[in-house]
PDB file of C-alpha atoms in Angstrom:
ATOM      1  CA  UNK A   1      39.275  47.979 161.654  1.00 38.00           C
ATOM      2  CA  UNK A   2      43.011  47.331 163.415  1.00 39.00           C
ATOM      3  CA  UNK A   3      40.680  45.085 166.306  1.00 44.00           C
ATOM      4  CA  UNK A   4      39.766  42.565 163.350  1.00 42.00           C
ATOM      5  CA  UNK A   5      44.467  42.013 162.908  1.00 44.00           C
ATOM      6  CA  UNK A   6      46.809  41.180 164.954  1.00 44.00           C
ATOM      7  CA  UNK A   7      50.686  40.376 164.916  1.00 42.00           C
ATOM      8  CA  UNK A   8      50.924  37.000 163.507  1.00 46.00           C
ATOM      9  CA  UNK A   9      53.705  35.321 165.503  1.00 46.00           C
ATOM     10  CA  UNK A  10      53.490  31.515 163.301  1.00 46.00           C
ATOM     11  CA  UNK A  11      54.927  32.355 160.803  1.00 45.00           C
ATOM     12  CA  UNK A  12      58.800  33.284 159.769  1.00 46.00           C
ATOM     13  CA  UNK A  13      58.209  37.020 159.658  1.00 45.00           C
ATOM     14  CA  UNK A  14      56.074  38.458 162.263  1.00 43.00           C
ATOM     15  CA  UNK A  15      53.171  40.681 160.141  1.00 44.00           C
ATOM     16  CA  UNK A  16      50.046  42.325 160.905  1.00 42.00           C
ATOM     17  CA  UNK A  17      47.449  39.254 159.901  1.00 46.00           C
ATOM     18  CA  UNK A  18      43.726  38.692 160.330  1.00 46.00           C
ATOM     19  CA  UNK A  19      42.672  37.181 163.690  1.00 48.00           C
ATOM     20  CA  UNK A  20      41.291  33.756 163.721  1.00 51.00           C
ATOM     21  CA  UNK A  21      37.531  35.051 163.879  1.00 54.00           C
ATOM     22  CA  UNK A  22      34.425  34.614 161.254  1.00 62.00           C
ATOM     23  CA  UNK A  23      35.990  37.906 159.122  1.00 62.00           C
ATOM     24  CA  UNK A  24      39.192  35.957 158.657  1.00 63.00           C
ATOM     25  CA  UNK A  25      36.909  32.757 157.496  1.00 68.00           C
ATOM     26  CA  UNK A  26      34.944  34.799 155.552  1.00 72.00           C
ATOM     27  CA  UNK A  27      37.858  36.805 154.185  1.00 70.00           C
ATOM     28  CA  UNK A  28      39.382  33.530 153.042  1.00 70.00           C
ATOM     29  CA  UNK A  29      36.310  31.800 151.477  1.00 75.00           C
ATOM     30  CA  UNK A  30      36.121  35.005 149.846  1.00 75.00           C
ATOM     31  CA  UNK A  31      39.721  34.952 148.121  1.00 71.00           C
ATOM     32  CA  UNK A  32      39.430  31.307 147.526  1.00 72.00           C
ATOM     33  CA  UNK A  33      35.638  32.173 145.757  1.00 76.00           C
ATOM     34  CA  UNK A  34      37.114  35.119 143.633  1.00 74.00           C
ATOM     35  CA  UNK A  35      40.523  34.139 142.753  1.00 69.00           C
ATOM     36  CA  UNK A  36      40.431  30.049 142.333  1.00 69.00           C
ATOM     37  CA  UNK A  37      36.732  29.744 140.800  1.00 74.00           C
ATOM     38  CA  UNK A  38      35.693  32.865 139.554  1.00 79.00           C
ATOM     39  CA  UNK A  39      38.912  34.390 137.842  1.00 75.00           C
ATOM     40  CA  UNK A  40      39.334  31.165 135.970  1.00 74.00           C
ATOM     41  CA  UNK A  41      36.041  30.925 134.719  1.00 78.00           C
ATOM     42  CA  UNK A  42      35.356  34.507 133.554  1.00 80.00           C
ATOM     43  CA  UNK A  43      38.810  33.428 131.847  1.00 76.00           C
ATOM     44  CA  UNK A  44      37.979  30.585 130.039  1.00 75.00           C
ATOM     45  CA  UNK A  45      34.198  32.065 129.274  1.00 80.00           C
ATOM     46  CA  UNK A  46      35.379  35.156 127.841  1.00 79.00           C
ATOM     47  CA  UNK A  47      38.122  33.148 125.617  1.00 75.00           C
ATOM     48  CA  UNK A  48      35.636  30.316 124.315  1.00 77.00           C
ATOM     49  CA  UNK A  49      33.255  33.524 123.852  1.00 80.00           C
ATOM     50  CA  UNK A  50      35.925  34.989 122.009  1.00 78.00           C
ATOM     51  CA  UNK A  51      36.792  31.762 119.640  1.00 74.00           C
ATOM     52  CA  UNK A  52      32.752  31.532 118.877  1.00 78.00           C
ATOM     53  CA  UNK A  53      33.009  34.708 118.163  1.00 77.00           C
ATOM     54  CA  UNK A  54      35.823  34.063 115.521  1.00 74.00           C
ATOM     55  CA  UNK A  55      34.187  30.963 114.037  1.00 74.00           C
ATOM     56  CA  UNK A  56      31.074  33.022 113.586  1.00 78.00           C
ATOM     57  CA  UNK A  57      33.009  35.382 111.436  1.00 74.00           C
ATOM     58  CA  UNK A  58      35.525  32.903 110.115  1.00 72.00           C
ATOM     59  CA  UNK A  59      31.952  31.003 108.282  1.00 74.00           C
ATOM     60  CA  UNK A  60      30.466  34.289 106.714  1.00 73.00           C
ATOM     61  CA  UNK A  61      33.895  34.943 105.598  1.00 71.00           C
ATOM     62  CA  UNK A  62      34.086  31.625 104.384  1.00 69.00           C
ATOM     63  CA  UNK A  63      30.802  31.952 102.640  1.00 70.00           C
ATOM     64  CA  UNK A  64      32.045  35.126 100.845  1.00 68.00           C
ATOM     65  CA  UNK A  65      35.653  35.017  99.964  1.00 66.00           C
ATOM     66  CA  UNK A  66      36.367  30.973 100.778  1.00 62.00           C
ATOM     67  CA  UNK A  67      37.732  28.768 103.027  1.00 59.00           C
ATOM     68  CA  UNK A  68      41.413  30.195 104.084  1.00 65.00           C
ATOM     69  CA  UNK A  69      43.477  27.825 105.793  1.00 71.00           C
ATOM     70  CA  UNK A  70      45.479  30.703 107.653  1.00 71.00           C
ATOM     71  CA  UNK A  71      42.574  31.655 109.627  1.00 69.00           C
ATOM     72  CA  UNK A  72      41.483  28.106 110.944  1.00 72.00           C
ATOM     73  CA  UNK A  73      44.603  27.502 112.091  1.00 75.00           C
ATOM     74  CA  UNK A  74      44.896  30.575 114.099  1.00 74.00           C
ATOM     75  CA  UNK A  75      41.505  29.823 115.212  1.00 72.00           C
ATOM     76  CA  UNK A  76      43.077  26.409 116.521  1.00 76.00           C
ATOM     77  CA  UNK A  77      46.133  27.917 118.042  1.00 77.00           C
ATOM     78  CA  UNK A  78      44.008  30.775 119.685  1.00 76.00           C
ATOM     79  CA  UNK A  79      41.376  27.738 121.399  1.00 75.00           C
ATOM     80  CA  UNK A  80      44.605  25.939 122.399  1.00 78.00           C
ATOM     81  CA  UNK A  81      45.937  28.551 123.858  1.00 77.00           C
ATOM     82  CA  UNK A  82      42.989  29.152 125.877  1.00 74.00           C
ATOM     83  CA  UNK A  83      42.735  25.981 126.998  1.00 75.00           C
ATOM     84  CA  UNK A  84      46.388  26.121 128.277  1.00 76.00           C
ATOM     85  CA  UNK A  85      45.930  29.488 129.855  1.00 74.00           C
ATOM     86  CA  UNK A  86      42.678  28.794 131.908  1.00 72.00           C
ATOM     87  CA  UNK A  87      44.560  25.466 132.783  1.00 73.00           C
ATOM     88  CA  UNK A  88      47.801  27.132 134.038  1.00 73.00           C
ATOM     89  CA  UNK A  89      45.875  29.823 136.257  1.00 70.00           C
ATOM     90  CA  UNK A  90      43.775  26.560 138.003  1.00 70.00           C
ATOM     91  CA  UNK A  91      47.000  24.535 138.495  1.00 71.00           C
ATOM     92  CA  UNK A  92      49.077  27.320 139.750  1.00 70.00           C
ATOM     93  CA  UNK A  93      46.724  29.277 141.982  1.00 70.00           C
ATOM     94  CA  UNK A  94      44.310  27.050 143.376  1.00 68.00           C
ATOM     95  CA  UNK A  95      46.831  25.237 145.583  1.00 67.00           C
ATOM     96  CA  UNK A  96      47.341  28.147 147.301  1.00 65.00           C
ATOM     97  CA  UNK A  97      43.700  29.211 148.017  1.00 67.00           C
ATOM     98  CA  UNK A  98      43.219  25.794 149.001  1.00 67.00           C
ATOM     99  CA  UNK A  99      45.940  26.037 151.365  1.00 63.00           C
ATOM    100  CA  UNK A 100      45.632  29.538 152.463  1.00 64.00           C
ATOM    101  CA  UNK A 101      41.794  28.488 153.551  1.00 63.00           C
ATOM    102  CA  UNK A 102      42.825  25.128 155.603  1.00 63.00           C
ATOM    103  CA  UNK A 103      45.646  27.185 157.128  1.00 61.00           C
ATOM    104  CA  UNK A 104      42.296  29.615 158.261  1.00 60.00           C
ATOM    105  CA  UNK A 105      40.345  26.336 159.303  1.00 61.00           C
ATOM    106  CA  UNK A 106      42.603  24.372 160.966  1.00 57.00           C
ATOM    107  CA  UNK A 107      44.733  27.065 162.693  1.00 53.00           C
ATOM    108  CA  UNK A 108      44.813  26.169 166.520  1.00 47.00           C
ATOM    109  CA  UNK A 109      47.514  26.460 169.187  1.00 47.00           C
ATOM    110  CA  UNK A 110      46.978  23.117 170.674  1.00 47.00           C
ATOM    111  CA  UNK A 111      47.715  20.963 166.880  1.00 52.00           C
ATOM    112  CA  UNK A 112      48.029  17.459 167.186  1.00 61.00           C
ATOM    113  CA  UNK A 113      51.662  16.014 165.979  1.00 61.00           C
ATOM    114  CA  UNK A 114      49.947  14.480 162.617  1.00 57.00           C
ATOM    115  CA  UNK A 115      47.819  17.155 161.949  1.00 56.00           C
ATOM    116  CA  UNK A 116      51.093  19.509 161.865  1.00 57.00           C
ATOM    117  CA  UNK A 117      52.466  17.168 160.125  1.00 60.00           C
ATOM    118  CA  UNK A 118      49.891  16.840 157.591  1.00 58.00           C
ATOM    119  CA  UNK A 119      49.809  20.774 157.451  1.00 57.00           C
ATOM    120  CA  UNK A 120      53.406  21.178 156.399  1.00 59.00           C
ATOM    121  CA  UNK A 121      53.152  18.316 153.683  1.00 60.00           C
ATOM    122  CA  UNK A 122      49.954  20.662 152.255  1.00 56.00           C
ATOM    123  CA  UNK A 123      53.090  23.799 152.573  1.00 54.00           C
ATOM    124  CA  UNK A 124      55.222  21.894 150.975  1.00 58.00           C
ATOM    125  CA  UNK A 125      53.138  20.551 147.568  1.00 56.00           C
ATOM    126  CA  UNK A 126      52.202  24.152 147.191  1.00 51.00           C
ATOM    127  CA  UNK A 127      55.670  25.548 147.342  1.00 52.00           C
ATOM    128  CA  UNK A 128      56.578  22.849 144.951  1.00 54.00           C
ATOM    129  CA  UNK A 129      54.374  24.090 142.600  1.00 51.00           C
ATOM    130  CA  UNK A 130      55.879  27.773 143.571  1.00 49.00           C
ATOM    131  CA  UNK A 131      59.267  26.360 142.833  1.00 50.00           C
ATOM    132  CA  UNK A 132      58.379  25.098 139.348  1.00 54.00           C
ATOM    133  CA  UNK A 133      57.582  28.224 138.385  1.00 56.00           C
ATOM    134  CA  UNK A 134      60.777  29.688 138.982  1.00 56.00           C
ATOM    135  CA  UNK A 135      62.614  27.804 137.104  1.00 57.00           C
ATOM    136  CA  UNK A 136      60.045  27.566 134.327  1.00 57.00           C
ATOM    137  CA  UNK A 137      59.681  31.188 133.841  1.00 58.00           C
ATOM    138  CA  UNK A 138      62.459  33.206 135.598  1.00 63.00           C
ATOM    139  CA  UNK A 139      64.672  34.382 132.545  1.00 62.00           C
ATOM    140  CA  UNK A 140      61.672  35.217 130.252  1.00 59.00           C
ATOM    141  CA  UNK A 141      61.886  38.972 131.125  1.00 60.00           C
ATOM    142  CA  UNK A 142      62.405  41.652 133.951  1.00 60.00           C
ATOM    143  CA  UNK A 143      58.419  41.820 135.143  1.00 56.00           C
ATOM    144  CA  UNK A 144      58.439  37.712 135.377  1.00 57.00           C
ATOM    145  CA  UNK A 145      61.700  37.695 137.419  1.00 64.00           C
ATOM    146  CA  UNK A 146      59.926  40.577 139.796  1.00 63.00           C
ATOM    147  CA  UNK A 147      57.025  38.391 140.269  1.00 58.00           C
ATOM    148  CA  UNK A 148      58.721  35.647 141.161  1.00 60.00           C
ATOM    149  CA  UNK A 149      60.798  36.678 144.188  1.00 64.00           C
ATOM    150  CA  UNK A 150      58.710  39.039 144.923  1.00 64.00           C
ATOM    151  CA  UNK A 151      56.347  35.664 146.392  1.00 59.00           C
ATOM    152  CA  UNK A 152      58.572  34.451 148.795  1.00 60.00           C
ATOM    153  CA  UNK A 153      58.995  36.429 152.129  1.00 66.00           C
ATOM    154  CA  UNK A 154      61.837  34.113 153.563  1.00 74.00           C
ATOM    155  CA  UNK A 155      64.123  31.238 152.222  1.00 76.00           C
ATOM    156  CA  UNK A 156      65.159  28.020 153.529  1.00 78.00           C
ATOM    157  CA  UNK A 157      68.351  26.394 152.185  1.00 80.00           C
ATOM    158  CA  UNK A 158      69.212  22.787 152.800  1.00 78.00           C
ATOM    159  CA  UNK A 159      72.558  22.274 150.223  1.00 80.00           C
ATOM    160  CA  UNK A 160      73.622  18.676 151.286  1.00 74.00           C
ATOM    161  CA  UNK A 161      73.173  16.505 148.345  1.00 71.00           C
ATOM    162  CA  UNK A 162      72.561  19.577 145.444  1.00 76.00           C
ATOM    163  CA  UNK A 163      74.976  18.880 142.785  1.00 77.00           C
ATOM    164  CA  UNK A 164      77.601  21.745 141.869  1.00 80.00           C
ATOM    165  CA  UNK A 165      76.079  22.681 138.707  1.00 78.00           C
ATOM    166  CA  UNK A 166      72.912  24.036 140.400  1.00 78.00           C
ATOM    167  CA  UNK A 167      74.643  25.210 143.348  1.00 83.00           C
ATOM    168  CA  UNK A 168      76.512  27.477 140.873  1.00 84.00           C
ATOM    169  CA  UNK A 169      73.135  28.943 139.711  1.00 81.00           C
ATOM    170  CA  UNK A 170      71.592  29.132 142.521  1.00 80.00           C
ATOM    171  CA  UNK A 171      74.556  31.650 143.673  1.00 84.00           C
ATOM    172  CA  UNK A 172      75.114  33.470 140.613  1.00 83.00           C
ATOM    173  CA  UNK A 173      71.095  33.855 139.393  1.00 80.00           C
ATOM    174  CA  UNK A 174      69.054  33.978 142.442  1.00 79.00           C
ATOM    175  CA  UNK A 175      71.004  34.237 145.330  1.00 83.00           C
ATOM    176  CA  UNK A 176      72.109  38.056 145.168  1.00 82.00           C
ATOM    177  CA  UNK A 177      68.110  39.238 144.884  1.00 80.00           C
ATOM    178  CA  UNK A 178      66.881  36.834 147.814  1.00 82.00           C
ATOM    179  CA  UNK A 179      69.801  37.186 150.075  1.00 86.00           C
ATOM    180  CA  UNK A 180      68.032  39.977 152.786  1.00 85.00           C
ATOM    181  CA  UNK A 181      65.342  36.873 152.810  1.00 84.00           C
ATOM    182  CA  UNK A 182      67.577  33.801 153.693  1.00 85.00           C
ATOM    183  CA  UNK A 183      66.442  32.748 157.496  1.00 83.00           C
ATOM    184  CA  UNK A 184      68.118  29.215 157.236  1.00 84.00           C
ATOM    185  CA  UNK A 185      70.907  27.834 155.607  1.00 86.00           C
ATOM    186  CA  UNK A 186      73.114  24.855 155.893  1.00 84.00           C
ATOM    187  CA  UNK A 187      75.856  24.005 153.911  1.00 86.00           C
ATOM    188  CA  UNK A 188      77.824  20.610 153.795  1.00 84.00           C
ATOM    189  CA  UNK A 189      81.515  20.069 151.995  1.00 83.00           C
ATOM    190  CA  UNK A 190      80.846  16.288 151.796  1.00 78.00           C
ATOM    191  CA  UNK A 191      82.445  14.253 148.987  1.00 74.00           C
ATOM    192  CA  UNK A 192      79.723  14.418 147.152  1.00 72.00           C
ATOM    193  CA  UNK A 193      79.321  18.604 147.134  1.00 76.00           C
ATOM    194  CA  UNK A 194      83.484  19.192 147.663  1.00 79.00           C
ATOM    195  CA  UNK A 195      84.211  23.177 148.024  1.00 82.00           C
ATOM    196  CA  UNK A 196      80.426  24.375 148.560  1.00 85.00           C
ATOM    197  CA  UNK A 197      81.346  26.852 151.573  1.00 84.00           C
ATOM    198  CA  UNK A 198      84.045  28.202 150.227  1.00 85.00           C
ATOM    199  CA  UNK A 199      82.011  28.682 146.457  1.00 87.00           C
ATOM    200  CA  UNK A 200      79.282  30.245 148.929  1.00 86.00           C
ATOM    201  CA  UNK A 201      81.476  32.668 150.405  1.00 85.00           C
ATOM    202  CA  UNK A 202      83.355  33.726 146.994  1.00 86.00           C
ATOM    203  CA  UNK A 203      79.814  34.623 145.906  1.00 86.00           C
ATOM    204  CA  UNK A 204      78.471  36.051 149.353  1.00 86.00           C
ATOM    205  CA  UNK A 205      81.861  38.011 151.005  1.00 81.00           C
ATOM    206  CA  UNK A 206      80.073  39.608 153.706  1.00 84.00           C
ATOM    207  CA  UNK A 207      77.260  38.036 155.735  1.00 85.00           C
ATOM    208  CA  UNK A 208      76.347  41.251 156.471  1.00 85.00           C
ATOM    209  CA  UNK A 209      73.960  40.697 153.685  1.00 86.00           C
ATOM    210  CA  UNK A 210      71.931  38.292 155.480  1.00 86.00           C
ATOM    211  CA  UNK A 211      70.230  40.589 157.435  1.00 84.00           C
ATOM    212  CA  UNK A 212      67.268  38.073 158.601  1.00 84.00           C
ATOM    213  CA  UNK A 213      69.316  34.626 158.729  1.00 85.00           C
ATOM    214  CA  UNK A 214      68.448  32.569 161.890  1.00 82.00           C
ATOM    215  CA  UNK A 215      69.864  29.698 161.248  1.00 82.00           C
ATOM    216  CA  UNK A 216      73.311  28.836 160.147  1.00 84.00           C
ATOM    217  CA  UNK A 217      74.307  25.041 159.706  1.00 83.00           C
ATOM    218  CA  UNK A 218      77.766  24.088 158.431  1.00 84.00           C
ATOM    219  CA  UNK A 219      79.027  20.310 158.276  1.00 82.00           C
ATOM    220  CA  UNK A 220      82.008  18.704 157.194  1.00 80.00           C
ATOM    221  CA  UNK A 221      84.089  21.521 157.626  1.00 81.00           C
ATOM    222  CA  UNK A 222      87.792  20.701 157.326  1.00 80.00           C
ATOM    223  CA  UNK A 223      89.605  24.148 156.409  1.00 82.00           C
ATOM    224  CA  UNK A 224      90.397  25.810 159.385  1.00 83.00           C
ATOM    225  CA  UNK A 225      90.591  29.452 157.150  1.00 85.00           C
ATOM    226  CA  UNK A 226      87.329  29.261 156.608  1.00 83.00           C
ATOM    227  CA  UNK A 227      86.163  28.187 159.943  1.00 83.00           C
ATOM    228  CA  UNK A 228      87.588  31.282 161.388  1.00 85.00           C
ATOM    229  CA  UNK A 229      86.595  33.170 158.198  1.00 85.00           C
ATOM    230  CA  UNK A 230      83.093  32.007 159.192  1.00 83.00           C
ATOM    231  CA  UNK A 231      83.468  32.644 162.886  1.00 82.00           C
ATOM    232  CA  UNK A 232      84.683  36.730 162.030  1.00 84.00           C
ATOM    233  CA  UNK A 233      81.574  36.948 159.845  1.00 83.00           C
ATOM    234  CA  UNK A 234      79.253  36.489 162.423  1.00 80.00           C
ATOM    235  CA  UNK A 235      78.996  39.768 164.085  1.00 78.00           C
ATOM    236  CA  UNK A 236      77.669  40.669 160.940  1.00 78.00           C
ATOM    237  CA  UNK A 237      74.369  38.766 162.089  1.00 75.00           C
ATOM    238  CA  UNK A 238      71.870  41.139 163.492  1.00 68.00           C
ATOM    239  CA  UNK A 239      69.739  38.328 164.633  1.00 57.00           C
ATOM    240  CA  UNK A 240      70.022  35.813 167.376  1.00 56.00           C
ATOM    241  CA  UNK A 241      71.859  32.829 165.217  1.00 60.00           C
ATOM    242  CA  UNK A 242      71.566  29.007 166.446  1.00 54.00           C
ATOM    243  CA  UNK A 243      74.445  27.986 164.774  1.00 56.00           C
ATOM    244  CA  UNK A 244      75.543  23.938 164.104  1.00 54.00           C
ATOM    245  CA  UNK A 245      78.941  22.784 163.029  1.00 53.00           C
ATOM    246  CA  UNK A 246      80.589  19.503 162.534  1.00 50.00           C
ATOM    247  CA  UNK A 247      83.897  18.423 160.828  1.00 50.00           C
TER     248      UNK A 247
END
């Protein structure tokens, strides 16, 4: 079984992945068969089953005791809520079985530029999508926030033109439970984000808690307490860092 994987060295974190062979293909085609056609389809089946089903009983009750108001509109609710939840699970995971599956087909080490390019366009609708469902449902509850991070294996973050407001929750919601995750961030104390290092670093003391950052991109840097602030925080690093400043 270990000859059909091997250590997959293209992406961000080096895992144990299928080789590009026919079982990876087939694997694939597979996962894309079972969870973006099937799942969604026993789903809305077993649902519209489930509202005929209802109907059925809401008529003979009808027949008996009356029509009841009450019960068609929970009948209504129920079939809109089906409709919603079958259309959710397409939206949200059939980008990613999509992608996951050209990743399979088109994975070569001799890429053209704009086929690359095209590739990481593909990456980037899909983590999009990934991105609107953290802020639409982190909050809800504990198991939702647990799902959520728990689909990202690394973190890239560009702050240059966020505003301070989301900054600020970015830091104080998210930050603390994806920091061992972070393998590039830059930061920028422009006019238009004044004070973002030195919020970053009132939030984050220690860098020793970036424990798989890479990358480390600072501009417009014009304390010079905080430049060496950042400089003695770098041994912290246990990674080889390529690191980028400008004042």
């Amino acid at each position: 079984m270990l000859t059909l994987f091997a250590v997959n060295k293209n992406e961000d974190n080096e895992c144990w992945a299928l080789k590009n062979a026919d079982y990876r293909l087939g694997f694939d085609i597979g996962f894309f068969i079972a969870h973006g056609l099937i799942f969604p389809l026993l789903m809305s089946t077993f649902g519209f089953l489930t509202i005929c089903n209802i109907r059925r009983q809401q008529r003979y009750s009808d027949q008996q005791n009356g029509t009841s108001n009450l019960r068609r509109y929970r009948v209504r609710d129920f079939r809109r809520m089906t409709l919603v939840q079958t259309a959710c699970t397409i939206i949200f995971i059939l980008p990613y079985v999509i992608q996951k599956l050209h990743r399979t087909v088109t994975d070569s080490d001799c890429e053209r530029p704009e086929e690359v390019a095209w590739e990481r366009l593909s990456l980037c609708i899909v983590r999009v999508l990934c991105v609107d469902l953290l802020h639409a449902f982190y909050g809800l509850n504990y198991h939702f926030n647990f799902i959520l991070y728990e689909q990202y294996r690394s973190y890239r973050f560009i702050f240059y033109f966020i505003s301070k407001y989301n900054f600020d929750i970015i830091c104080s919601q998210h930050l603390p439970f994806i920091v061992d995750r972070i393998i590039d961030l830059s930061l920028s104390d422009r006019e238009n984000t004044p004070g973002q290092i030195n919020l970053l670093l009132s939030y984050i003391p220690s860098f020793s808690q970036f424990t798989q950052l890479r990358s480390l991109s600072i501009f417009h840097l014009h304390s010079y307490n905080i430049l060496m602030k950042i400089v003695n925080e770098c041994h912290h690093l246990n990674h080889q860092i390529f690191n980028q400043l400008s004042t």
